Every structure is written in structure tokens, then in C-alpha cells.
């Protein structure tokens, strides 16, 4: 998600399409938050294990 956000940011910046820029920022922020939460050990929308 972070990589897609960076790619959209670059494409949006080079072409001047603001919606790509906006979507890129949103994906970058959401990806970073999920990455940080995953690194700290919090399961976000993970699977349940019954054992």
C-alpha cells in the first residue's frame, strides 16, 4: 500500500492530476499507520485462531 501511494504521488506530481496526488497521500498515510501498528504487535483485521 505504501509503494502504490508513492507511485501515485509521483505520477500525480509529474502529470499535474490532483486526484492522483490526493489518493497517493491517503494510501501512504494508511499504509504507514497499518505498518506501524503491525510492527508493534497489534493485529488489524487478522484471522482468528481457535486452538
PDB file of N, CA, C and O in Angstrom:
ATOM      1  N   UNK A   1       0.824  -1.173   0.000  1.00  0.00           N
ATOM      2  CA  UNK A   1       0.000   0.000   0.000  1.00  0.00           C
ATOM      3  C   UNK A   1       0.877   1.247   0.000  1.00  0.00           C
ATOM      4  O   UNK A   1       0.539   2.237  -0.644  1.00  0.00           O
ATOM      5  N   UNK A   2       1.965   1.183   0.696  1.00  0.00           N
ATOM      6  CA  UNK A   2       2.868   2.333   0.744  1.00  0.00           C
ATOM      7  C   UNK A   2       3.498   2.561  -0.624  1.00  0.00           C
ATOM      8  O   UNK A   2       3.599   3.706  -1.087  1.00  0.00           O
ATOM      9  N   UNK A   3       3.889   1.472  -1.283  1.00  0.00           N
ATOM     10  CA  UNK A   3       4.515   1.600  -2.601  1.00  0.00           C
ATOM     11  C   UNK A   3       3.531   2.167  -3.621  1.00  0.00           C
ATOM     12  O   UNK A   3       3.901   3.029  -4.436  1.00  0.00           O
ATOM     13  N   UNK A   4       2.289   1.724  -3.575  1.00  0.00           N
ATOM     14  CA  UNK A   4       1.279   2.252  -4.501  1.00  0.00           C
ATOM     15  C   UNK A   4       1.038   3.732  -4.231  1.00  0.00           C
ATOM     16  O   UNK A   4       0.885   4.533  -5.157  1.00  0.00           O
ATOM     17  N   UNK A   5       1.030   4.122  -2.953  1.00  0.00           N
ATOM     18  CA  UNK A   5       0.866   5.530  -2.602  1.00  0.00           C
ATOM     19  C   UNK A   5       1.986   6.395  -3.135  1.00  0.00           C
ATOM     20  O   UNK A   5       1.757   7.488  -3.660  1.00  0.00           O
ATOM     21  N   UNK A   6       3.218   5.903  -3.024  1.00  0.00           N
ATOM     22  CA  UNK A   6       4.366   6.663  -3.536  1.00  0.00           C
ATOM     23  C   UNK A   6       4.299   6.771  -5.059  1.00  0.00           C
ATOM     24  O   UNK A   6       4.557   7.839  -5.623  1.00  0.00           O
ATOM     25  N   UNK A   7       3.933   5.671  -5.719  1.00  0.00           N
ATOM     26  CA  UNK A   7       3.822   5.700  -7.183  1.00  0.00           C
ATOM     27  C   UNK A   7       2.756   6.696  -7.629  1.00  0.00           C
ATOM     28  O   UNK A   7       2.973   7.487  -8.556  1.00  0.00           O
ATOM     29  N   UNK A   8       1.604   6.688  -6.962  1.00  0.00           N
ATOM     30  CA  UNK A   8       0.547   7.637  -7.317  1.00  0.00           C
ATOM     31  C   UNK A   8       0.958   9.073  -7.030  1.00  0.00           C
ATOM     32  O   UNK A   8       0.596   9.985  -7.781  1.00  0.00           O
ATOM     33  N   UNK A   9       1.707   9.292  -5.963  1.00  0.00           N
ATOM     34  CA  UNK A   9       2.208  10.633  -5.680  1.00  0.00           C
ATOM     35  C   UNK A   9       3.124  11.132  -6.794  1.00  0.00           C
ATOM     36  O   UNK A   9       3.010  12.280  -7.244  1.00  0.00           O
ATOM     37  N   UNK A  10       4.014  10.262  -7.244  1.00  0.00           N
ATOM     38  CA  UNK A  10       4.949  10.653  -8.300  1.00  0.00           C
ATOM     39  C   UNK A  10       4.211  10.918  -9.605  1.00  0.00           C
ATOM     40  O   UNK A  10       4.448  11.936 -10.265  1.00  0.00           O
ATOM     41  N   UNK A  11       3.296  10.012  -9.964  1.00  0.00           N
ATOM     42  CA  UNK A  11       2.535  10.207 -11.209  1.00  0.00           C
ATOM     43  C   UNK A  11       1.678  11.468 -11.132  1.00  0.00           C
ATOM     44  O   UNK A  11       1.605  12.244 -12.079  1.00  0.00           O
ATOM     45  N   UNK A  12       1.029  11.661  -9.989  1.00  0.00           N
ATOM     46  CA  UNK A  12       0.203  12.859  -9.818  1.00  0.00           C
ATOM     47  C   UNK A  12       1.012  14.140  -9.866  1.00  0.00           C
ATOM     48  O   UNK A  12       0.569  15.155 -10.402  1.00  0.00           O
ATOM     49  N   UNK A  13       2.218  14.101  -9.321  1.00  0.00           N
ATOM     50  CA  UNK A  13       3.078  15.283  -9.337  1.00  0.00           C
ATOM     51  C   UNK A  13       3.568  15.589 -10.749  1.00  0.00           C
ATOM     52  O   UNK A  13       3.574  16.748 -11.183  1.00  0.00           O
ATOM     53  N   UNK A  14       3.960  14.536 -11.474  1.00  0.00           N
ATOM     54  CA  UNK A  14       4.508  14.750 -12.811  1.00  0.00           C
ATOM     55  C   UNK A  14       3.439  15.165 -13.827  1.00  0.00           C
ATOM     56  O   UNK A  14       3.714  15.958 -14.725  1.00  0.00           O
ATOM     57  N   UNK A  15       2.242  14.606 -13.702  1.00  0.00           N
ATOM     58  CA  UNK A  15       1.187  14.915 -14.671  1.00  0.00           C
ATOM     59  C   UNK A  15       0.312  16.083 -14.252  1.00  0.00           C
ATOM     60  O   UNK A  15      -0.405  16.631 -15.082  1.00  0.00           O
ATOM     61  N   UNK A  16       0.340  16.445 -12.985  1.00  0.00           N
ATOM     62  CA  UNK A  16      -0.478  17.555 -12.514  1.00  0.00           C
ATOM     63  C   UNK A  16      -1.919  17.168 -12.234  1.00  0.00           C
ATOM     64  O   UNK A  16      -2.784  18.031 -12.133  1.00  0.00           O
ATOM     65  N   UNK A  17      -2.182  15.865 -12.096  1.00  0.00           N
ATOM     66  CA  UNK A  17      -3.531  15.399 -11.791  1.00  0.00           C
ATOM     67  C   UNK A  17      -3.676  15.347 -10.275  1.00  0.00           C
ATOM     68  O   UNK A  17      -3.050  14.539  -9.602  1.00  0.00           O
ATOM     69  N   UNK A  18      -4.516  16.212  -9.743  1.00  0.00           N
ATOM     70  CA  UNK A  18      -4.587  16.363  -8.293  1.00  0.00           C
ATOM     71  C   UNK A  18      -5.259  15.186  -7.604  1.00  0.00           C
ATOM     72  O   UNK A  18      -4.962  14.911  -6.437  1.00  0.00           O
ATOM     73  N   UNK A  19      -6.163  14.479  -8.279  1.00  0.00           N
ATOM     74  CA  UNK A  19      -6.834  13.353  -7.626  1.00  0.00           C
ATOM     75  C   UNK A  19      -5.840  12.219  -7.358  1.00  0.00           C
ATOM     76  O   UNK A  19      -5.929  11.546  -6.333  1.00  0.00           O
ATOM     77  N   UNK A  20      -4.867  12.019  -8.249  1.00  0.00           N
ATOM     78  CA  UNK A  20      -3.833  11.011  -8.005  1.00  0.00           C
ATOM     79  C   UNK A  20      -2.964  11.407  -6.823  1.00  0.00           C
ATOM     80  O   UNK A  20      -2.554  10.562  -6.027  1.00  0.00           O
ATOM     81  N   UNK A  21      -2.684  12.689  -6.719  1.00  0.00           N
ATOM     82  CA  UNK A  21      -1.896  13.216  -5.611  1.00  0.00           C
ATOM     83  C   UNK A  21      -2.620  12.960  -4.287  1.00  0.00           C
ATOM     84  O   UNK A  21      -2.035  12.485  -3.320  1.00  0.00           O
ATOM     85  N   UNK A  22      -3.930  13.232  -4.267  1.00  0.00           N
ATOM     86  CA  UNK A  22      -4.729  13.053  -3.055  1.00  0.00           C
ATOM     87  C   UNK A  22      -4.833  11.575  -2.666  1.00  0.00           C
ATOM     88  O   UNK A  22      -4.638  11.220  -1.499  1.00  0.00           O
ATOM     89  N   UNK A  23      -5.129  10.719  -3.625  1.00  0.00           N
ATOM     90  CA  UNK A  23      -5.233   9.292  -3.345  1.00  0.00           C
ATOM     91  C   UNK A  23      -3.874   8.736  -2.894  1.00  0.00           C
ATOM     92  O   UNK A  23      -3.807   7.895  -1.997  1.00  0.00           O
ATOM     93  N   UNK A  24      -2.801   9.214  -3.485  1.00  0.00           N
ATOM     94  CA  UNK A  24      -1.469   8.785  -3.090  1.00  0.00           C
ATOM     95  C   UNK A  24      -1.146   9.134  -1.655  1.00  0.00           C
ATOM     96  O   UNK A  24      -0.581   8.323  -0.915  1.00  0.00           O
ATOM     97  N   UNK A  25      -1.508  10.330  -1.237  1.00  0.00           N
ATOM     98  CA  UNK A  25      -1.271  10.744   0.152  1.00  0.00           C
ATOM     99  C   UNK A  25      -2.077   9.883   1.115  1.00  0.00           C
ATOM    100  O   UNK A  25      -1.571   9.427   2.142  1.00  0.00           O
ATOM    101  N   UNK A  26      -3.355   9.637   0.765  1.00  0.00           N
ATOM    102  CA  UNK A  26      -4.213   8.830   1.629  1.00  0.00           C
ATOM    103  C   UNK A  26      -3.653   7.411   1.767  1.00  0.00           C
ATOM    104  O   UNK A  26      -3.558   6.869   2.875  1.00  0.00           O
ATOM    105  N   UNK A  27      -3.272   6.793   0.645  1.00  0.00           N
ATOM    106  CA  UNK A  27      -2.723   5.442   0.695  1.00  0.00           C
ATOM    107  C   UNK A  27      -1.414   5.397   1.467  1.00  0.00           C
ATOM    108  O   UNK A  27      -1.151   4.438   2.203  1.00  0.00           O
ATOM    109  N   UNK A  28      -0.605   6.414   1.304  1.00  0.00           N
ATOM    110  CA  UNK A  28       0.673   6.464   2.013  1.00  0.00           C
ATOM    111  C   UNK A  28       0.458   6.551   3.519  1.00  0.00           C
ATOM    112  O   UNK A  28       1.103   5.832   4.291  1.00  0.00           O
ATOM    113  N   UNK A  29      -0.465   7.387   3.953  1.00  0.00           N
ATOM    114  CA  UNK A  29      -0.732   7.551   5.384  1.00  0.00           C
ATOM    115  C   UNK A  29      -1.345   6.280   5.976  1.00  0.00           C
ATOM    116  O   UNK A  29      -0.918   5.805   7.034  1.00  0.00           O
ATOM    117  N   UNK A  30      -2.351   5.715   5.295  1.00  0.00           N
ATOM    118  CA  UNK A  30      -2.992   4.499   5.796  1.00  0.00           C
ATOM    119  C   UNK A  30      -1.993   3.342   5.839  1.00  0.00           C
ATOM    120  O   UNK A  30      -1.953   2.587   6.811  1.00  0.00           O
ATOM    121  N   UNK A  31      -1.187   3.212   4.804  1.00  0.00           N
ATOM    122  CA  UNK A  31      -0.174   2.162   4.787  1.00  0.00           C
ATOM    123  C   UNK A  31       0.832   2.320   5.901  1.00  0.00           C
ATOM    124  O   UNK A  31       1.236   1.335   6.530  1.00  0.00           O
ATOM    125  N   UNK A  32       1.252   3.541   6.166  1.00  0.00           N
ATOM    126  CA  UNK A  32       2.218   3.778   7.238  1.00  0.00           C
ATOM    127  C   UNK A  32       1.621   3.459   8.606  1.00  0.00           C
ATOM    128  O   UNK A  32       2.282   2.861   9.453  1.00  0.00           O
ATOM    129  N   UNK A  33       0.362   3.838   8.821  1.00  0.00           N
ATOM    130  CA  UNK A  33      -0.294   3.550  10.100  1.00  0.00           C
ATOM    131  C   UNK A  33      -0.430   2.047  10.306  1.00  0.00           C
ATOM    132  O   UNK A  33      -0.145   1.526  11.387  1.00  0.00           O
ATOM    133  N   UNK A  34      -0.867   1.322   9.271  1.00  0.00           N
ATOM    134  CA  UNK A  34      -1.008  -0.124   9.392  1.00  0.00           C
ATOM    135  C   UNK A  34       0.341  -0.804   9.602  1.00  0.00           C
ATOM    136  O   UNK A  34       0.442  -1.774  10.352  1.00  0.00           O
ATOM    137  N   UNK A  35       1.360  -0.288   8.962  1.00  0.00           N
ATOM    138  CA  UNK A  35       2.700  -0.843   9.128  1.00  0.00           C
ATOM    139  C   UNK A  35       3.195  -0.649  10.563  1.00  0.00           C
ATOM    140  O   UNK A  35       3.750  -1.560  11.175  1.00  0.00           O
ATOM    141  N   UNK A  36       2.987   0.543  11.101  1.00  0.00           N
ATOM    142  CA  UNK A  36       3.418   0.830  12.475  1.00  0.00           C
ATOM    143  C   UNK A  36       2.642  -0.030  13.466  1.00  0.00           C
ATOM    144  O   UNK A  36       3.215  -0.593  14.397  1.00  0.00           O
ATOM    145  N   UNK A  37       1.330  -0.153  13.278  1.00  0.00           N
ATOM    146  CA  UNK A  37       0.535  -0.984  14.183  1.00  0.00           C
ATOM    147  C   UNK A  37       0.938  -2.452  14.076  1.00  0.00           C
ATOM    148  O   UNK A  37       0.983  -3.165  15.083  1.00  0.00           O
ATOM    149  N   UNK A  38       1.231  -2.907  12.884  1.00  0.00           N
ATOM    150  CA  UNK A  38       1.681  -4.288  12.721  1.00  0.00           C
ATOM    151  C   UNK A  38       3.035  -4.528  13.347  1.00  0.00           C
ATOM    152  O   UNK A  38       3.298  -5.600  13.893  1.00  0.00           O
ATOM    153  N   UNK A  39       3.898  -3.542  13.281  1.00  0.00           N
ATOM    154  CA  UNK A  39       5.232  -3.690  13.854  1.00  0.00           C
ATOM    155  C   UNK A  39       5.191  -3.705  15.381  1.00  0.00           C
ATOM    156  O   UNK A  39       6.054  -4.310  16.018  1.00  0.00           O
ATOM    157  N   UNK A  40       4.188  -3.070  15.969  1.00  0.00           N
ATOM    158  CA  UNK A  40       4.082  -3.053  17.425  1.00  0.00           C
ATOM    159  C   UNK A  40       3.360  -4.278  17.968  1.00  0.00           C
ATOM    160  O   UNK A  40       3.249  -4.438  19.174  1.00  0.00           O
ATOM    161  N   UNK A  41       2.823  -5.108  17.077  1.00  0.00           N
ATOM    162  CA  UNK A  41       2.202  -6.346  17.521  1.00  0.00           C
ATOM    163  C   UNK A  41       0.689  -6.329  17.545  1.00  0.00           C
ATOM    164  O   UNK A  41       0.074  -7.297  17.957  1.00  0.00           O
ATOM    165  N   UNK A  42       0.067  -5.254  17.135  1.00  0.00           N
ATOM    166  CA  UNK A  42      -1.391  -5.205  17.091  1.00  0.00           C
ATOM    167  C   UNK A  42      -1.883  -5.868  15.810  1.00  0.00           C
ATOM    168  O   UNK A  42      -1.445  -5.518  14.725  1.00  0.00           O
ATOM    169  N   UNK A  43      -2.824  -6.790  15.949  1.00  0.00           N
ATOM    170  CA  UNK A  43      -3.402  -7.454  14.785  1.00  0.00           C
ATOM    171  C   UNK A  43      -4.555  -6.609  14.261  1.00  0.00           C
ATOM    172  O   UNK A  43      -5.519  -6.337  14.970  1.00  0.00           O
ATOM    173  N   UNK A  44      -4.454  -6.175  13.029  1.00  0.00           N
ATOM    174  CA  UNK A  44      -5.501  -5.384  12.400  1.00  0.00           C
ATOM    175  C   UNK A  44      -6.180  -6.262  11.355  1.00  0.00           C
ATOM    176  O   UNK A  44      -5.561  -6.663  10.386  1.00  0.00           O
ATOM    177  N   UNK A  45      -7.445  -6.562  11.571  1.00  0.00           N
ATOM    178  CA  UNK A  45      -8.245  -7.394  10.658  1.00  0.00           C
ATOM    179  C   UNK A  45      -7.551  -8.726  10.399  1.00  0.00           C
ATOM    180  O   UNK A  45      -7.545  -9.230   9.282  1.00  0.00           O
ATOM    181  N   UNK A  46      -6.971  -9.267  11.430  1.00  0.00           N
ATOM    182  CA  UNK A  46      -6.281 -10.545  11.291  1.00  0.00           C
ATOM    183  C   UNK A  46      -7.243 -11.716  11.399  1.00  0.00           C
ATOM    184  O   UNK A  46      -8.413 -11.558  11.687  1.00  0.00           O
ATOM    185  N   UNK A  47      -6.724 -12.905  11.171  1.00  0.00           N
ATOM    186  CA  UNK A  47      -7.534 -14.112  11.279  1.00  0.00           C
ATOM    187  C   UNK A  47      -7.588 -14.564  12.737  1.00  0.00           C
ATOM    188  O   UNK A  47      -6.653 -14.389  13.496  1.00  0.00           O
ATOM    189  N   UNK A  48      -8.701 -15.204  13.081  1.00  0.00           N
ATOM    190  CA  UNK A  48      -8.819 -15.782  14.408  1.00  0.00           C
ATOM    191  C   UNK A  48      -8.302 -17.209  14.372  1.00  0.00           C
ATOM    192  O   UNK A  48      -8.561 -17.940  13.436  1.00  0.00           O
ATOM    193  N   UNK A  49      -7.612 -17.574  15.398  1.00  0.00           N
ATOM    194  CA  UNK A  49      -7.087 -18.930  15.518  1.00  0.00           C
ATOM    195  C   UNK A  49      -7.762 -19.588  16.705  1.00  0.00           C
ATOM    196  O   UNK A  49      -7.736 -19.056  17.813  1.00  0.00           O
ATOM    197  N   UNK A  50      -8.380 -20.725  16.472  1.00  0.00           N
ATOM    198  CA  UNK A  50      -9.104 -21.416  17.535  1.00  0.00           C
ATOM    199  C   UNK A  50      -8.311 -22.629  17.988  1.00  0.00           C
ATOM    200  O   UNK A  50      -8.559 -23.749  17.606  1.00  0.00           O
ATOM    201  N   UNK A  51      -7.305 -22.429  18.812  1.00  0.00           N
ATOM    202  CA  UNK A  51      -6.613 -23.543  19.426  1.00  0.00           C
ATOM    203  C   UNK A  51      -6.128 -23.198  20.785  1.00  0.00           C
ATOM    204  O   UNK A  51      -6.024 -22.195  21.298  1.00  0.00           O
TER     205      UNK A  51
END
